[in-house]
Coordinates of C-alpha atoms in Angstrom, one line a residue:
Chain O
X1 CA 99.8 -8.4 72.2
X2 CA 102.5 -9.1 69.7
X3 CA 103.5 -7.0 66.7
X4 CA 105.1 -8.6 63.8
X5 CA 108.4 -6.9 63.0
X6 CA 109.4 -6.2 59.4
X7 CA 112.8 -7.8 59.0
X8 CA 113.4 -6.9 55.4
X9 CA 115.1 -3.6 54.5
X10 CA 112.9 -0.9 53.1
X11 CA 113.9 1.1 50.1
X12 CA 113.1 4.6 51.6
X13 CA 113.7 6.9 48.6
X14 CA 111.7 10.1 48.6
X15 CA 109.6 10.7 45.5
X16 CA 111.2 13.8 43.9
X17 CA 108.7 14.3 41.1
X18 CA 106.2 16.7 42.8
X19 CA 109.0 18.9 44.1
X20 CA 110.7 19.2 40.8
X21 CA 107.3 19.9 39.1
X22 CA 106.7 22.8 41.6
X23 CA 110.3 24.1 41.3
X24 CA 110.0 24.3 37.5
X25 CA 106.7 26.0 37.7
X26 CA 108.2 28.6 40.1
X27 CA 111.2 29.1 37.8
X28 CA 108.8 29.6 34.8
X29 CA 106.8 32.1 36.8
X30 CA 109.8 34.3 37.8
X31 CA 111.3 34.0 34.4
X32 CA 108.2 35.4 32.7
X33 CA 108.0 38.2 35.3
X34 CA 111.6 39.2 34.9
X35 CA 111.7 42.4 32.9
X36 CA 115.1 43.4 31.7
X37 CA 113.7 46.6 30.2
X38 CA 113.2 47.9 33.7
X39 CA 117.0 48.1 34.2
X40 CA 116.8 51.8 33.4
X41 CA 114.5 52.4 36.3
X42 CA 116.4 53.7 39.2
X43 CA 115.2 52.9 42.7
X44 CA 116.5 56.1 44.1
X45 CA 113.9 58.1 42.2
X46 CA 110.5 58.3 43.9
X47 CA 108.2 59.4 41.1
X48 CA 105.3 61.7 41.7
X49 CA 101.9 60.0 41.3
X50 CA 99.1 60.9 39.0
X51 CA 95.8 59.3 38.2
X52 CA 96.2 60.2 34.6
X53 CA 99.5 58.3 34.3
X54 CA 98.7 55.4 32.1
X55 CA 101.3 53.4 30.2
X56 CA 101.5 54.4 26.5
X57 CA 99.8 52.1 24.0
X58 CA 102.9 52.0 21.7
X59 CA 106.3 52.1 23.2
X60 CA 108.5 55.1 22.3
X61 CA 111.2 54.4 19.8
X62 CA 114.7 54.9 21.1
X63 CA 113.9 57.4 23.8
X64 CA 116.5 59.2 25.9
X65 CA 115.9 58.5 29.6
X66 CA 117.0 61.1 32.0
X67 CA 116.5 60.6 35.7
X68 CA 116.7 63.4 38.2
X69 CA 117.3 62.7 41.9
X70 CA 116.1 64.9 44.7
X71 CA 119.7 66.1 45.3
X72 CA 119.9 67.7 41.9
X73 CA 121.9 64.9 40.1
X74 CA 121.0 63.6 36.7
X75 CA 121.3 59.8 36.1
X76 CA 122.0 59.1 32.5
X77 CA 122.8 55.5 31.5
X78 CA 123.1 54.5 35.1
X79 CA 125.7 57.2 35.9
X80 CA 124.9 60.1 38.2
X81 CA 126.3 63.5 37.1
X82 CA 125.7 67.1 37.9
X83 CA 123.5 69.0 35.5
X84 CA 126.5 71.0 34.2
X85 CA 128.0 67.9 32.8
X86 CA 124.8 66.8 30.9
X87 CA 125.8 68.6 27.7
X88 CA 128.4 66.0 26.6
X89 CA 126.1 62.9 26.8
X90 CA 123.3 64.8 25.2
X91 CA 125.5 65.9 22.3
X92 CA 126.5 62.2 21.9
X93 CA 122.8 61.2 21.8
X94 CA 122.1 63.8 19.3
X95 CA 125.0 62.6 17.1
X96 CA 123.8 59.0 17.4
X97 CA 120.2 59.9 16.5
X98 CA 121.4 61.9 13.4
X99 CA 123.8 59.2 12.3
X100 CA 121.0 56.6 12.5
X101 CA 118.9 58.8 10.2
X102 CA 116.5 60.2 12.7
X103 CA 115.6 63.7 13.6
X104 CA 116.5 65.1 17.1
X105 CA 113.2 67.0 17.2
X106 CA 111.3 63.7 16.8
X107 CA 113.2 61.9 19.6
X108 CA 111.5 61.8 23.0
X109 CA 113.3 62.6 26.2
X110 CA 111.7 60.6 29.1
X111 CA 112.1 62.6 32.2
X112 CA 111.9 60.6 35.4
X113 CA 112.2 63.2 38.1
X114 CA 111.9 62.6 41.8
X115 CA 108.7 64.1 43.3
X116 CA 110.8 66.2 45.7
X117 CA 113.2 67.5 43.1
X118 CA 113.1 71.3 42.5
X119 CA 111.0 72.4 39.6
X120 CA 113.7 74.9 38.6
X121 CA 116.2 72.1 38.2
X122 CA 113.7 70.1 36.1
X123 CA 113.3 73.1 33.9
X124 CA 117.1 73.5 33.6
X125 CA 117.4 69.9 32.5
X126 CA 114.6 70.5 29.9
X127 CA 116.5 73.6 28.8
X128 CA 119.7 71.7 28.3
X129 CA 117.8 69.2 26.1
X130 CA 116.2 72.0 24.2
X131 CA 119.7 73.5 23.6
X132 CA 120.6 70.2 21.9
X133 CA 117.6 70.2 19.7
X134 CA 115.2 68.0 21.7
X135 CA 111.6 69.1 21.6
X136 CA 109.5 66.2 22.8
X137 CA 109.4 65.4 26.4
X138 CA 107.6 62.8 28.4
X139 CA 107.2 63.7 32.1
X140 CA 106.9 60.4 33.8
X141 CA 104.7 59.7 36.8
X142 CA 103.6 56.5 38.5
X143 CA 100.0 55.5 38.4
X144 CA 97.8 56.5 41.3
X145 CA 94.8 54.5 42.3
X146 CA 91.5 56.3 42.8
X147 CA 91.5 55.2 46.5
X148 CA 94.8 56.9 47.1
X149 CA 93.5 60.3 46.4
Chain C
X1 CA 138.4 -15.4 25.0
X2 CA 135.9 -15.9 27.7
X3 CA 133.7 -13.2 29.2
X4 CA 132.4 -13.8 32.6
X5 CA 128.7 -13.5 32.5
X6 CA 127.4 -11.7 35.5
X7 CA 124.6 -13.6 37.0
X8 CA 122.3 -11.4 38.8
X9 CA 119.4 -12.6 40.7
X10 CA 117.0 -10.0 39.3
X11 CA 116.7 -7.0 36.9
X12 CA 119.2 -4.3 37.9
X13 CA 117.7 -1.0 38.9
X14 CA 119.2 2.0 37.0
X15 CA 118.6 5.2 39.0
X16 CA 118.9 8.7 37.5
X17 CA 121.2 11.0 39.5
X18 CA 118.8 13.8 40.6
X19 CA 121.2 15.8 42.8
X20 CA 123.0 17.9 40.1
X21 CA 119.8 18.7 38.4
X22 CA 118.1 19.8 41.6
X23 CA 121.2 21.9 42.5
X24 CA 121.0 23.8 39.2
X25 CA 117.3 24.2 39.4
X26 CA 117.5 25.7 42.9
X27 CA 120.2 28.0 41.7
X28 CA 118.0 29.2 38.9
X29 CA 115.1 29.6 41.2
X30 CA 117.2 31.7 43.6
X31 CA 118.5 33.9 40.7
X32 CA 115.0 34.7 39.5
X33 CA 113.7 35.1 43.0
X34 CA 116.3 37.8 43.8
X35 CA 116.0 39.6 40.5
X36 CA 112.3 39.9 40.9
X37 CA 110.9 43.2 41.9
X38 CA 107.5 44.7 41.9
X39 CA 107.5 47.8 39.8
X40 CA 104.6 50.3 39.8
X41 CA 102.9 51.1 36.6
X42 CA 104.3 54.3 35.0
X43 CA 102.8 56.7 32.5
X44 CA 103.9 59.7 30.7
X45 CA 102.7 63.3 30.1
X46 CA 103.8 64.2 26.7
X47 CA 104.8 67.8 26.4
X48 CA 106.1 69.4 23.2
X49 CA 108.5 72.2 24.0
X50 CA 110.4 73.8 21.1
X51 CA 113.2 76.2 22.0
X52 CA 111.2 79.3 21.3
X53 CA 108.2 77.9 23.1
X54 CA 108.4 79.0 26.7
X55 CA 107.2 82.5 27.3
X56 CA 106.2 83.3 23.7
X57 CA 102.5 83.1 22.9
X58 CA 101.4 80.5 20.4
X59 CA 99.6 82.0 17.4
X60 CA 97.2 79.1 17.2
X61 CA 96.2 79.1 20.8
X62 CA 93.0 80.7 21.6
X63 CA 92.9 80.6 25.4
X64 CA 96.2 81.1 27.2
X65 CA 95.6 79.8 30.7
X66 CA 98.3 81.0 33.1
X67 CA 98.8 78.9 36.2
X68 CA 101.1 80.3 38.8
X69 CA 102.4 77.9 41.5
X70 CA 104.2 79.6 44.4
X71 CA 106.3 77.7 46.9
X72 CA 107.3 78.4 50.5
X73 CA 110.9 78.2 51.8
X74 CA 110.8 74.3 52.0
X75 CA 109.5 73.9 48.5
X76 CA 106.0 73.0 49.5
X77 CA 103.1 74.5 47.6
X78 CA 102.1 77.9 49.0
X79 CA 99.5 79.1 46.6
X80 CA 97.8 78.4 43.3
X81 CA 96.8 81.2 41.0
X82 CA 94.8 80.9 37.8
X83 CA 95.2 84.2 36.0
X84 CA 95.6 86.3 39.2
X85 CA 92.8 84.4 40.9
X86 CA 93.8 82.5 44.0
X87 CA 92.6 78.9 44.3
X88 CA 92.6 76.8 47.4
X89 CA 93.7 73.5 45.9
X90 CA 94.2 71.5 42.7
X91 CA 90.6 70.3 42.7
X92 CA 89.5 73.9 42.4
X93 CA 92.0 74.4 39.6
X94 CA 90.5 71.4 37.8
X95 CA 87.0 72.8 38.2
X96 CA 88.1 76.2 36.9
X97 CA 89.7 74.5 33.9
X98 CA 86.6 72.5 33.3
X99 CA 84.6 75.7 33.3
X100 CA 86.8 77.2 30.6
X101 CA 87.3 74.3 28.3
X102 CA 84.7 71.7 29.1
X103 CA 81.4 70.7 30.3
X104 CA 80.0 67.7 32.2
X105 CA 79.5 65.9 28.9
X106 CA 83.2 66.3 28.0
X107 CA 85.7 68.9 26.7
X108 CA 84.4 71.3 24.1
X109 CA 86.2 72.5 21.0
X110 CA 88.2 75.0 23.0
X111 CA 90.1 72.2 24.7
X112 CA 92.1 71.2 21.6
X113 CA 93.3 74.8 20.9
X114 CA 93.7 75.9 24.5
X115 CA 97.2 76.2 25.9
X116 CA 98.3 76.4 29.5
X117 CA 101.5 77.9 30.8
X118 CA 102.9 76.9 34.1
X119 CA 104.8 79.5 36.0
X120 CA 106.5 77.8 39.0
X121 CA 108.8 78.9 41.7
X122 CA 112.4 77.6 41.4
X123 CA 112.3 75.5 44.6
X124 CA 108.8 74.2 44.2
X125 CA 108.7 70.4 44.6
X126 CA 108.1 68.7 41.3
X127 CA 105.2 66.6 42.5
X128 CA 103.1 69.8 42.6
X129 CA 103.8 70.4 39.0
X130 CA 102.6 66.9 38.1
X131 CA 99.5 67.5 40.2
X132 CA 98.9 70.8 38.4
X133 CA 99.4 69.1 35.0
X134 CA 97.0 66.3 36.1
X135 CA 94.4 68.9 37.0
X136 CA 94.8 70.8 33.8
X137 CA 95.2 68.0 31.3
X138 CA 92.3 65.6 32.0
X139 CA 90.1 63.7 34.3
X140 CA 89.2 60.1 34.9
X141 CA 85.5 59.3 34.5
X142 CA 83.9 57.0 37.1
X143 CA 84.0 54.1 34.5
X144 CA 87.8 54.5 34.3
X145 CA 88.1 56.4 31.0
X146 CA 90.4 59.4 30.6
X147 CA 88.9 62.5 29.3
X148 CA 91.5 64.8 27.9
X149 CA 91.3 68.5 28.5
X150 CA 94.2 70.8 27.7
X151 CA 97.1 69.0 26.0
X152 CA 99.3 71.9 25.1
X153 CA 101.3 72.6 28.2
X154 CA 104.4 74.7 28.5
X155 CA 106.6 76.2 31.2
X156 CA 107.4 79.8 31.9
X157 CA 111.2 80.3 31.9
X158 CA 112.6 79.2 35.3
X159 CA 113.1 81.8 37.9
X160 CA 116.7 81.7 39.2
X161 CA 116.9 82.1 43.0
X162 CA 118.7 85.2 44.1

């Protein structure tokens, strides 16, 4: 049996369109999911979980985020420091709030403390904030599903 | 002046250069892929603590509920006391709080004025405090709604280790 052989040169260019479609869709997906606001969330902190921890309906206005690691360091603006050095940045925050026309007592301090951190240290951090006039605190916890309990 | 006219046999195929675009698109894709992380949903317990607050009784509060959390040497929870009464776990604490401020139908009027004070050992792990606050401050109904119990929570002054 004889097969006819194609003698002409074939133009074998792959069709790029479906691949580019998919790639753009992937880019759009990751772009939408990218949350720059999460930059304040430090991966070293393992938050305690609570079934009552539900995200707030309205985001807090200009909160001060303090993160407490399990080795008694406070992370403020991405910089770890011992609790004794917390006064200076808190004073700066207080000045900034007062200069922008707000009241320190109305500002909220979000406290993201590690689940293994000592309660006494957490209370010390709260006390430092109270010394600088802060009154409102939001103790942060991660959401716990009912099945986890 | 004469221009030479190119005589082509057929229509010339103009091809778009795809390579640079695909390069950039893949770079963008890799950037977003690496900056992507799954974050757990977080929520807050709002606590209002003025300077004079800890330790001093609030004039408005009707029912001061004192919860004592003791820790062992490692910081794990050793015992829970609700006003000198030992409780085995946080579920029991929640049931006791329900007896004081609420009923099966929901929290009664006492819940809004009730105040709880947490008295914790210095080295107690913080996750126990959150568990205690969870037990005191509310519950989730089977249909997913949150019923609030005691909202006024404060801390007793920290006990410095010797």
